[in-house]
Amino acid sequence: SELSLDLPSGQVAAVVGESGSGKSTLLSILAGFEAADGGEIHWDNQAANTWSEDRWAEFRRRQRETI
């Protein structure tokens, strides 16, 4: 499956779907807890899928309301 999502700062979004559809996996990938099987993840125009674990931890500390 392919997903493209662009949310302006301050925008609110919800992830909904049937049990087993991948909602938790998607959120784990967006938070850097899991690696995506393919594609790219960008936060603030930065390629987040190349970040180190330390960089992800810093991101999660700063963006608690995002995740």
PDB file of N, CA, C and O in Angstrom, chain B, residues numbered from 101:
ATOM      1  N   SER B 101       0.827  -1.191   0.000  1.00  0.00           N
ATOM      2  CA  SER B 101       0.000   0.000   0.000  1.00  0.00           C
ATOM      3  C   SER B 101       0.863   1.243   0.000  1.00  0.00           C
ATOM      4  O   SER B 101       1.993   1.225   0.487  1.00  0.00           O
ATOM      5  N   GLU B 102       0.340   2.298  -0.536  1.00  0.00           N
ATOM      6  CA  GLU B 102       1.051   3.566  -0.596  1.00  0.00           C
ATOM      7  C   GLU B 102       0.282   4.605   0.190  1.00  0.00           C
ATOM      8  O   GLU B 102      -0.949   4.634   0.181  1.00  0.00           O
ATOM      9  N   LEU B 103       1.027   5.454   0.868  1.00  0.00           N
ATOM     10  CA  LEU B 103       0.416   6.515   1.650  1.00  0.00           C
ATOM     11  C   LEU B 103       1.222   7.785   1.472  1.00  0.00           C
ATOM     12  O   LEU B 103       2.450   7.769   1.548  1.00  0.00           O
ATOM     13  N   SER B 104       0.534   8.868   1.239  1.00  0.00           N
ATOM     14  CA  SER B 104       1.147  10.183   1.198  1.00  0.00           C
ATOM     15  C   SER B 104       0.285  11.088   2.062  1.00  0.00           C
ATOM     16  O   SER B 104      -0.926  11.182   1.861  1.00  0.00           O
ATOM     17  N   LEU B 105       0.911  11.751   3.020  1.00  0.00           N
ATOM     18  CA  LEU B 105       0.176  12.586   3.958  1.00  0.00           C
ATOM     19  C   LEU B 105       0.978  13.842   4.228  1.00  0.00           C
ATOM     20  O   LEU B 105       2.163  13.772   4.554  1.00  0.00           O
ATOM     21  N   ASP B 106       0.346  14.970   4.096  1.00  0.00           N
ATOM     22  CA  ASP B 106       0.994  16.255   4.352  1.00  0.00           C
ATOM     23  C   ASP B 106       0.060  17.068   5.231  1.00  0.00           C
ATOM     24  O   ASP B 106      -1.018  17.473   4.796  1.00  0.00           O
ATOM     25  N   LEU B 107       0.477  17.307   6.468  1.00  0.00           N
ATOM     26  CA  LEU B 107      -0.349  18.059   7.412  1.00  0.00           C
ATOM     27  C   LEU B 107       0.343  19.361   7.783  1.00  0.00           C
ATOM     28  O   LEU B 107       1.484  19.342   8.246  1.00  0.00           O
ATOM     29  N   PRO B 108      -0.320  20.475   7.590  1.00  0.00           N
ATOM     30  CA  PRO B 108       0.252  21.745   8.040  1.00  0.00           C
ATOM     31  C   PRO B 108       0.369  21.777   9.565  1.00  0.00           C
ATOM     32  O   PRO B 108      -0.366  21.081  10.265  1.00  0.00           O
ATOM     33  N   SER B 109       1.274  22.569  10.056  1.00  0.00           N
ATOM     34  CA  SER B 109       1.454  22.719  11.495  1.00  0.00           C
ATOM     35  C   SER B 109       0.128  23.097  12.148  1.00  0.00           C
ATOM     36  O   SER B 109      -0.581  23.976  11.659  1.00  0.00           O
ATOM     37  N   GLY B 110      -0.203  22.436  13.247  1.00  0.00           N
ATOM     38  CA  GLY B 110      -1.437  22.719  13.963  1.00  0.00           C
ATOM     39  C   GLY B 110      -2.631  21.922  13.493  1.00  0.00           C
ATOM     40  O   GLY B 110      -3.682  21.945  14.133  1.00  0.00           O
ATOM     41  N   GLN B 111      -2.487  21.214  12.381  1.00  0.00           N
ATOM     42  CA  GLN B 111      -3.577  20.391  11.841  1.00  0.00           C
ATOM     43  C   GLN B 111      -3.753  19.142  12.698  1.00  0.00           C
ATOM     44  O   GLN B 111      -2.773  18.597  13.206  1.00  0.00           O
ATOM     45  N   VAL B 112      -4.976  18.692  12.862  1.00  0.00           N
ATOM     46  CA  VAL B 112      -5.279  17.490  13.624  1.00  0.00           C
ATOM     47  C   VAL B 112      -5.758  16.415  12.668  1.00  0.00           C
ATOM     48  O   VAL B 112      -6.540  16.692  11.759  1.00  0.00           O
ATOM     49  N   ALA B 113      -5.292  15.185  12.870  1.00  0.00           N
ATOM     50  CA  ALA B 113      -5.714  14.065  12.033  1.00  0.00           C
ATOM     51  C   ALA B 113      -5.934  12.848  12.916  1.00  0.00           C
ATOM     52  O   ALA B 113      -5.339  12.732  13.987  1.00  0.00           O
ATOM     53  N   ALA B 114      -6.784  11.949  12.468  1.00  0.00           N
ATOM     54  CA  ALA B 114      -7.041  10.698  13.179  1.00  0.00           C
ATOM     55  C   ALA B 114      -6.761   9.534  12.238  1.00  0.00           C
ATOM     56  O   ALA B 114      -6.997   9.625  11.033  1.00  0.00           O
ATOM     57  N   VAL B 115      -6.260   8.449  12.796  1.00  0.00           N
ATOM     58  CA  VAL B 115      -6.039   7.230  12.037  1.00  0.00           C
ATOM     59  C   VAL B 115      -7.118   6.247  12.475  1.00  0.00           C
ATOM     60  O   VAL B 115      -7.166   5.843  13.636  1.00  0.00           O
ATOM     61  N   VAL B 116      -7.969   5.871  11.552  1.00  0.00           N
ATOM     62  CA  VAL B 116      -9.073   4.958  11.871  1.00  0.00           C
ATOM     63  C   VAL B 116      -9.063   3.788  10.896  1.00  0.00           C
ATOM     64  O   VAL B 116      -8.577   3.911   9.772  1.00  0.00           O
ATOM     65  N   GLY B 117      -9.593   2.670  11.326  1.00  0.00           N
ATOM     66  CA  GLY B 117      -9.674   1.494  10.473  1.00  0.00           C
ATOM     67  C   GLY B 117     -10.020   0.267  11.282  1.00  0.00           C
ATOM     68  O   GLY B 117     -10.077   0.306  12.511  1.00  0.00           O
ATOM     69  N   GLU B 118     -10.248  -0.809  10.581  1.00  0.00           N
ATOM     70  CA  GLU B 118     -10.601  -2.068  11.218  1.00  0.00           C
ATOM     71  C   GLU B 118      -9.426  -2.626  12.002  1.00  0.00           C
ATOM     72  O   GLU B 118      -8.275  -2.267  11.753  1.00  0.00           O
ATOM     73  N   SER B 119      -9.718  -3.494  12.937  1.00  0.00           N
ATOM     74  CA  SER B 119      -8.694  -4.194  13.697  1.00  0.00           C
ATOM     75  C   SER B 119      -7.775  -4.936  12.734  1.00  0.00           C
ATOM     76  O   SER B 119      -8.234  -5.628  11.826  1.00  0.00           O
ATOM     77  N   GLY B 120      -6.471  -4.783  12.946  1.00  0.00           N
ATOM     78  CA  GLY B 120      -5.506  -5.474  12.098  1.00  0.00           C
ATOM     79  C   GLY B 120      -5.164  -4.768  10.800  1.00  0.00           C
ATOM     80  O   GLY B 120      -4.445  -5.319   9.966  1.00  0.00           O
ATOM     81  N   SER B 121      -5.669  -3.559  10.618  1.00  0.00           N
ATOM     82  CA  SER B 121      -5.429  -2.855   9.354  1.00  0.00           C
ATOM     83  C   SER B 121      -4.100  -2.103   9.314  1.00  0.00           C
ATOM     84  O   SER B 121      -3.722  -1.587   8.262  1.00  0.00           O
ATOM     85  N   GLY B 122      -3.382  -2.030  10.441  1.00  0.00           N
ATOM     86  CA  GLY B 122      -2.054  -1.408  10.446  1.00  0.00           C
ATOM     87  C   GLY B 122      -1.975  -0.045  11.105  1.00  0.00           C
ATOM     88  O   GLY B 122      -0.971   0.651  10.947  1.00  0.00           O
ATOM     89  N   LYS B 123      -3.001   0.356  11.837  1.00  0.00           N
ATOM     90  CA  LYS B 123      -2.996   1.683  12.488  1.00  0.00           C
ATOM     91  C   LYS B 123      -1.834   1.820  13.470  1.00  0.00           C
ATOM     92  O   LYS B 123      -1.088   2.798  13.425  1.00  0.00           O
ATOM     93  N   SER B 124      -1.688   0.852  14.342  1.00  0.00           N
ATOM     94  CA  SER B 124      -0.602   0.915  15.339  1.00  0.00           C
ATOM     95  C   SER B 124       0.759   0.847  14.676  1.00  0.00           C
ATOM     96  O   SER B 124       1.692   1.528  15.101  1.00  0.00           O
ATOM     97  N   THR B 125       0.884   0.035  13.641  1.00  0.00           N
ATOM     98  CA  THR B 125       2.149  -0.061  12.909  1.00  0.00           C
ATOM     99  C   THR B 125       2.494   1.275  12.268  1.00  0.00           C
ATOM    100  O   THR B 125       3.637   1.725  12.340  1.00  0.00           O
ATOM    101  N   LEU B 126       1.515   1.903  11.647  1.00  0.00           N
ATOM    102  CA  LEU B 126       1.752   3.212  11.031  1.00  0.00           C
ATOM    103  C   LEU B 126       2.236   4.220  12.067  1.00  0.00           C
ATOM    104  O   LEU B 126       3.219   4.923  11.832  1.00  0.00           O
ATOM    105  N   LEU B 127       1.565   4.299  13.201  1.00  0.00           N
ATOM    106  CA  LEU B 127       1.968   5.250  14.233  1.00  0.00           C
ATOM    107  C   LEU B 127       3.341   4.924  14.799  1.00  0.00           C
ATOM    108  O   LEU B 127       4.111   5.833  15.108  1.00  0.00           O
ATOM    109  N   SER B 128       3.660   3.646  14.939  1.00  0.00           N
ATOM    110  CA  SER B 128       4.993   3.250  15.408  1.00  0.00           C
ATOM    111  C   SER B 128       6.080   3.655  14.420  1.00  0.00           C
ATOM    112  O   SER B 128       7.167   4.072  14.821  1.00  0.00           O
ATOM    113  N   ILE B 129       5.785   3.533  13.138  1.00  0.00           N
ATOM    114  CA  ILE B 129       6.744   3.952  12.108  1.00  0.00           C
ATOM    115  C   ILE B 129       6.913   5.462  12.132  1.00  0.00           C
ATOM    116  O   ILE B 129       8.036   5.961  12.064  1.00  0.00           O
ATOM    117  N   LEU B 130       5.810   6.196  12.226  1.00  0.00           N
ATOM    118  CA  LEU B 130       5.883   7.660  12.248  1.00  0.00           C
ATOM    119  C   LEU B 130       6.613   8.184  13.472  1.00  0.00           C
ATOM    120  O   LEU B 130       7.191   9.270  13.433  1.00  0.00           O
ATOM    121  N   ALA B 131       6.593   7.419  14.566  1.00  0.00           N
ATOM    122  CA  ALA B 131       7.290   7.826  15.784  1.00  0.00           C
ATOM    123  C   ALA B 131       8.722   7.308  15.834  1.00  0.00           C
ATOM    124  O   ALA B 131       9.466   7.634  16.759  1.00  0.00           O
ATOM    125  N   GLY B 132       9.118   6.503  14.844  1.00  0.00           N
ATOM    126  CA  GLY B 132      10.484   5.998  14.810  1.00  0.00           C
ATOM    127  C   GLY B 132      10.725   4.785  15.675  1.00  0.00           C
ATOM    128  O   GLY B 132      11.879   4.421  15.905  1.00  0.00           O
ATOM    129  N   PHE B 133       9.663   4.137  16.168  1.00  0.00           N
ATOM    130  CA  PHE B 133       9.819   2.926  16.975  1.00  0.00           C
ATOM    131  C   PHE B 133      10.034   1.704  16.100  1.00  0.00           C
ATOM    132  O   PHE B 133      10.621   0.716  16.540  1.00  0.00           O
ATOM    133  N   GLU B 134       9.557   1.768  14.856  1.00  0.00           N
ATOM    134  CA  GLU B 134       9.727   0.691  13.887  1.00  0.00           C
ATOM    135  C   GLU B 134      10.224   1.288  12.581  1.00  0.00           C
ATOM    136  O   GLU B 134       9.969   2.454  12.280  1.00  0.00           O
ATOM    137  N   ALA B 135      10.934   0.478  11.812  1.00  0.00           N
ATOM    138  CA  ALA B 135      11.388   0.921  10.488  1.00  0.00           C
ATOM    139  C   ALA B 135      10.353   0.514   9.445  1.00  0.00           C
ATOM    140  O   ALA B 135       9.746  -0.552   9.544  1.00  0.00           O
ATOM    141  N   ALA B 136      10.161   1.354   8.466  1.00  0.00           N
ATOM    142  CA  ALA B 136       9.249   1.038   7.360  1.00  0.00           C
ATOM    143  C   ALA B 136       9.913   0.025   6.431  1.00  0.00           C
ATOM    144  O   ALA B 136      11.138  -0.003   6.305  1.00  0.00           O
ATOM    145  N   ASP B 137       9.104  -0.799   5.789  1.00  0.00           N
ATOM    146  CA  ASP B 137       9.627  -1.786   4.829  1.00  0.00           C
ATOM    147  C   ASP B 137      10.138  -1.120   3.558  1.00  0.00           C
ATOM    148  O   ASP B 137      10.949  -1.694   2.832  1.00  0.00           O
ATOM    149  N   GLY B 138       9.659   0.096   3.293  1.00  0.00           N
ATOM    150  CA  GLY B 138      10.074   0.800   2.089  1.00  0.00           C
ATOM    151  C   GLY B 138       9.593   2.232   2.140  1.00  0.00           C
ATOM    152  O   GLY B 138       8.886   2.628   3.066  1.00  0.00           O
ATOM    153  N   GLY B 139       9.971   2.990   1.161  1.00  0.00           N
ATOM    154  CA  GLY B 139       9.541   4.374   1.091  1.00  0.00           C
ATOM    155  C   GLY B 139      10.346   5.288   1.995  1.00  0.00           C
ATOM    156  O   GLY B 139      11.410   4.914   2.490  1.00  0.00           O
ATOM    157  N   GLU B 140       9.834   6.474   2.203  1.00  0.00           N
ATOM    158  CA  GLU B 140      10.528   7.485   2.999  1.00  0.00           C
ATOM    159  C   GLU B 140       9.560   8.124   3.982  1.00  0.00           C
ATOM    160  O   GLU B 140       8.355   8.190   3.742  1.00  0.00           O
ATOM    161  N   ILE B 141      10.110   8.588   5.082  1.00  0.00           N
ATOM    162  CA  ILE B 141       9.355   9.332   6.085  1.00  0.00           C
ATOM    163  C   ILE B 141      10.016  10.693   6.211  1.00  0.00           C
ATOM    164  O   ILE B 141      11.224  10.782   6.429  1.00  0.00           O
ATOM    165  N   HIS B 142       9.243  11.735   6.079  1.00  0.00           N
ATOM    166  CA  HIS B 142       9.769  13.094   6.203  1.00  0.00           C
ATOM    167  C   HIS B 142       9.026  13.833   7.311  1.00  0.00           C
ATOM    168  O   HIS B 142       7.795  13.843   7.350  1.00  0.00           O
ATOM    169  N   TRP B 143       9.775  14.438   8.192  1.00  0.00           N
ATOM    170  CA  TRP B 143       9.244  15.343   9.212  1.00  0.00           C
ATOM    171  C   TRP B 143       9.912  16.685   8.981  1.00  0.00           C
ATOM    172  O   TRP B 143      11.139  16.768   8.939  1.00  0.00           O
ATOM    173  N   ASP B 144       9.130  17.725   8.833  1.00  0.00           N
ATOM    174  CA  ASP B 144       9.671  19.076   8.607  1.00  0.00           C
ATOM    175  C   ASP B 144      10.688  19.093   7.473  1.00  0.00           C
ATOM    176  O   ASP B 144      11.753  19.699   7.589  1.00  0.00           O
ATOM    177  N   ASN B 145      10.349  18.425   6.384  1.00  0.00           N
ATOM    178  CA  ASN B 145      11.192  18.359   5.181  1.00  0.00           C
ATOM    179  C   ASN B 145      12.540  17.692   5.412  1.00  0.00           C
ATOM    180  O   ASN B 145      13.486  17.928   4.661  1.00  0.00           O
ATOM    181  N   GLN B 146      12.636  16.860   6.445  1.00  0.00           N
ATOM    182  CA  GLN B 146      13.854  16.098   6.707  1.00  0.00           C
ATOM    183  C   GLN B 146      13.555  14.615   6.507  1.00  0.00           C
ATOM    184  O   GLN B 146      12.503  14.128   6.921  1.00  0.00           O
ATOM    185  N   ALA B 147      14.471  13.908   5.881  1.00  0.00           N
ATOM    186  CA  ALA B 147      14.305  12.467   5.659  1.00  0.00           C
ATOM    187  C   ALA B 147      14.520  11.730   6.973  1.00  0.00           C
ATOM    188  O   ALA B 147      15.643  11.364   7.317  1.00  0.00           O
ATOM    189  N   ALA B 148      13.443  11.520   7.693  1.00  0.00           N
ATOM    190  CA  ALA B 148      13.523  10.946   9.035  1.00  0.00           C
ATOM    191  C   ALA B 148      13.908   9.476   9.032  1.00  0.00           C
ATOM    192  O   ALA B 148      14.407   8.974  10.039  1.00  0.00           O
ATOM    193  N   ASN B 149      13.691   8.776   7.932  1.00  0.00           N
ATOM    194  CA  ASN B 149      14.047   7.358   7.909  1.00  0.00           C
ATOM    195  C   ASN B 149      15.555   7.135   7.943  1.00  0.00           C
ATOM    196  O   ASN B 149      16.003   5.993   8.043  1.00  0.00           O
ATOM    197  N   THR B 150      16.349   8.207   7.861  1.00  0.00           N
ATOM    198  CA  THR B 150      17.807   8.081   7.960  1.00  0.00           C
ATOM    199  C   THR B 150      18.325   8.489   9.342  1.00  0.00           C
ATOM    200  O   THR B 150      19.528   8.425   9.595  1.00  0.00           O
ATOM    201  N   TRP B 151      17.432   8.904  10.229  1.00  0.00           N
ATOM    202  CA  TRP B 151      17.847   9.380  11.553  1.00  0.00           C
ATOM    203  C   TRP B 151      18.385   8.245  12.418  1.00  0.00           C
ATOM    204  O   TRP B 151      17.972   7.093  12.283  1.00  0.00           O
ATOM    205  N   SER B 152      19.304   8.585  13.299  1.00  0.00           N
ATOM    206  CA  SER B 152      19.802   7.646  14.302  1.00  0.00           C
ATOM    207  C   SER B 152      18.761   7.510  15.408  1.00  0.00           C
ATOM    208  O   SER B 152      17.824   8.304  15.491  1.00  0.00           O
ATOM    209  N   GLU B 153      18.931   6.499  16.255  1.00  0.00           N
ATOM    210  CA  GLU B 153      18.010   6.328  17.383  1.00  0.00           C
ATOM    211  C   GLU B 153      18.068   7.535  18.313  1.00  0.00           C
ATOM    212  O   GLU B 153      17.041   7.935  18.861  1.00  0.00           O
ATOM    213  N   ASP B 154      19.244   8.119  18.502  1.00  0.00           N
ATOM    214  CA  ASP B 154      19.354   9.318  19.340  1.00  0.00           C
ATOM    215  C   ASP B 154      18.562  10.482  18.753  1.00  0.00           C
ATOM    216  O   ASP B 154      17.926  11.236  19.489  1.00  0.00           O
ATOM    217  N   ARG B 155      18.598  10.627  17.438  1.00  0.00           N
ATOM    218  CA  ARG B 155      17.842  11.704  16.774  1.00  0.00           C
ATOM    219  C   ARG B 155      16.338  11.470  16.916  1.00  0.00           C
ATOM    220  O   ARG B 155      15.577  12.411  17.144  1.00  0.00           O
ATOM    221  N   TRP B 156      15.913  10.208  16.780  1.00  0.00           N
ATOM    222  CA  TRP B 156      14.487   9.894  16.984  1.00  0.00           C
ATOM    223  C   TRP B 156      14.058  10.208  18.413  1.00  0.00           C
ATOM    224  O   TRP B 156      12.981  10.760  18.634  1.00  0.00           O
ATOM    225  N   ALA B 157      14.899   9.855  19.379  1.00  0.00           N
ATOM    226  CA  ALA B 157      14.574  10.125  20.788  1.00  0.00           C
ATOM    227  C   ALA B 157      14.428  11.623  21.018  1.00  0.00           C
ATOM    228  O   ALA B 157      13.516  12.054  21.724  1.00  0.00           O
ATOM    229  N   GLU B 158      15.314  12.418  20.433  1.00  0.00           N
ATOM    230  CA  GLU B 158      15.216  13.879  20.543  1.00  0.00           C
ATOM    231  C   GLU B 158      13.909  14.368  19.920  1.00  0.00           C
ATOM    232  O   GLU B 158      13.220  15.209  20.498  1.00  0.00           O
ATOM    233  N   PHE B 159      13.571  13.845  18.749  1.00  0.00           N
ATOM    234  CA  PHE B 159      12.325  14.217  18.080  1.00  0.00           C
ATOM    235  C   PHE B 159      11.122  13.900  18.966  1.00  0.00           C
ATOM    236  O   PHE B 159      10.234  14.738  19.124  1.00  0.00           O
ATOM    237  N   ARG B 160      11.085  12.703  19.544  1.00  0.00           N
ATOM    238  CA  ARG B 160       9.948  12.321  20.382  1.00  0.00           C
ATOM    239  C   ARG B 160       9.846  13.195  21.618  1.00  0.00           C
ATOM    240  O   ARG B 160       8.738  13.507  22.054  1.00  0.00           O
ATOM    241  N   ARG B 161      10.960  13.597  22.188  1.00  0.00           N
ATOM    242  CA  ARG B 161      10.918  14.505  23.357  1.00  0.00           C
ATOM    243  C   ARG B 161      10.338  15.848  22.983  1.00  0.00           C
ATOM    244  O   ARG B 161       9.566  16.422  23.751  1.00  0.00           O
ATOM    245  N   ARG B 162      10.696  16.365  21.810  1.00  0.00           N
ATOM    246  CA  ARG B 162      10.211  17.683  21.384  1.00  0.00           C
ATOM    247  C   ARG B 162       8.784  17.643  20.859  1.00  0.00           C
ATOM    248  O   ARG B 162       8.071  18.642  20.956  1.00  0.00           O
ATOM    249  N   GLN B 163       8.354  16.528  20.310  1.00  0.00           N
ATOM    250  CA  GLN B 163       7.058  16.451  19.621  1.00  0.00           C
ATOM    251  C   GLN B 163       6.071  15.545  20.338  1.00  0.00           C
ATOM    252  O   GLN B 163       5.316  14.826  19.683  1.00  0.00           O
ATOM    253  N   ARG B 164       6.058  15.560  21.636  1.00  0.00           N
ATOM    254  CA  ARG B 164       5.178  14.653  22.387  1.00  0.00           C
ATOM    255  C   ARG B 164       3.722  14.762  21.944  1.00  0.00           C
ATOM    256  O   ARG B 164       3.021  13.751  21.902  1.00  0.00           O
ATOM    257  N   GLU B 165       3.257  15.946  21.619  1.00  0.00           N
ATOM    258  CA  GLU B 165       1.853  16.093  21.232  1.00  0.00           C
ATOM    259  C   GLU B 165       1.579  15.528  19.838  1.00  0.00           C
ATOM    260  O   GLU B 165       0.425  15.295  19.479  1.00  0.00           O
ATOM    261  N   THR B 166       2.624  15.312  19.060  1.00  0.00           N
ATOM    262  CA  THR B 166       2.451  14.781  17.706  1.00  0.00           C
ATOM    263  C   THR B 166       2.145  13.304  17.730  1.00  0.00           C
ATOM    264  O   THR B 166       1.339  12.815  16.938  1.00  0.00           O
ATOM    265  N   ILE B 167       2.771  12.607  18.617  1.00  0.00           N
ATOM    266  CA  ILE B 167       2.673  11.151  18.647  1.00  0.00           C
ATOM    267  C   ILE B 167       1.640  10.704  19.664  1.00  0.00           C
ATOM    268  O   ILE B 167       1.417   9.505  19.831  1.00  0.00           O
TER     269      ILE B 167
END
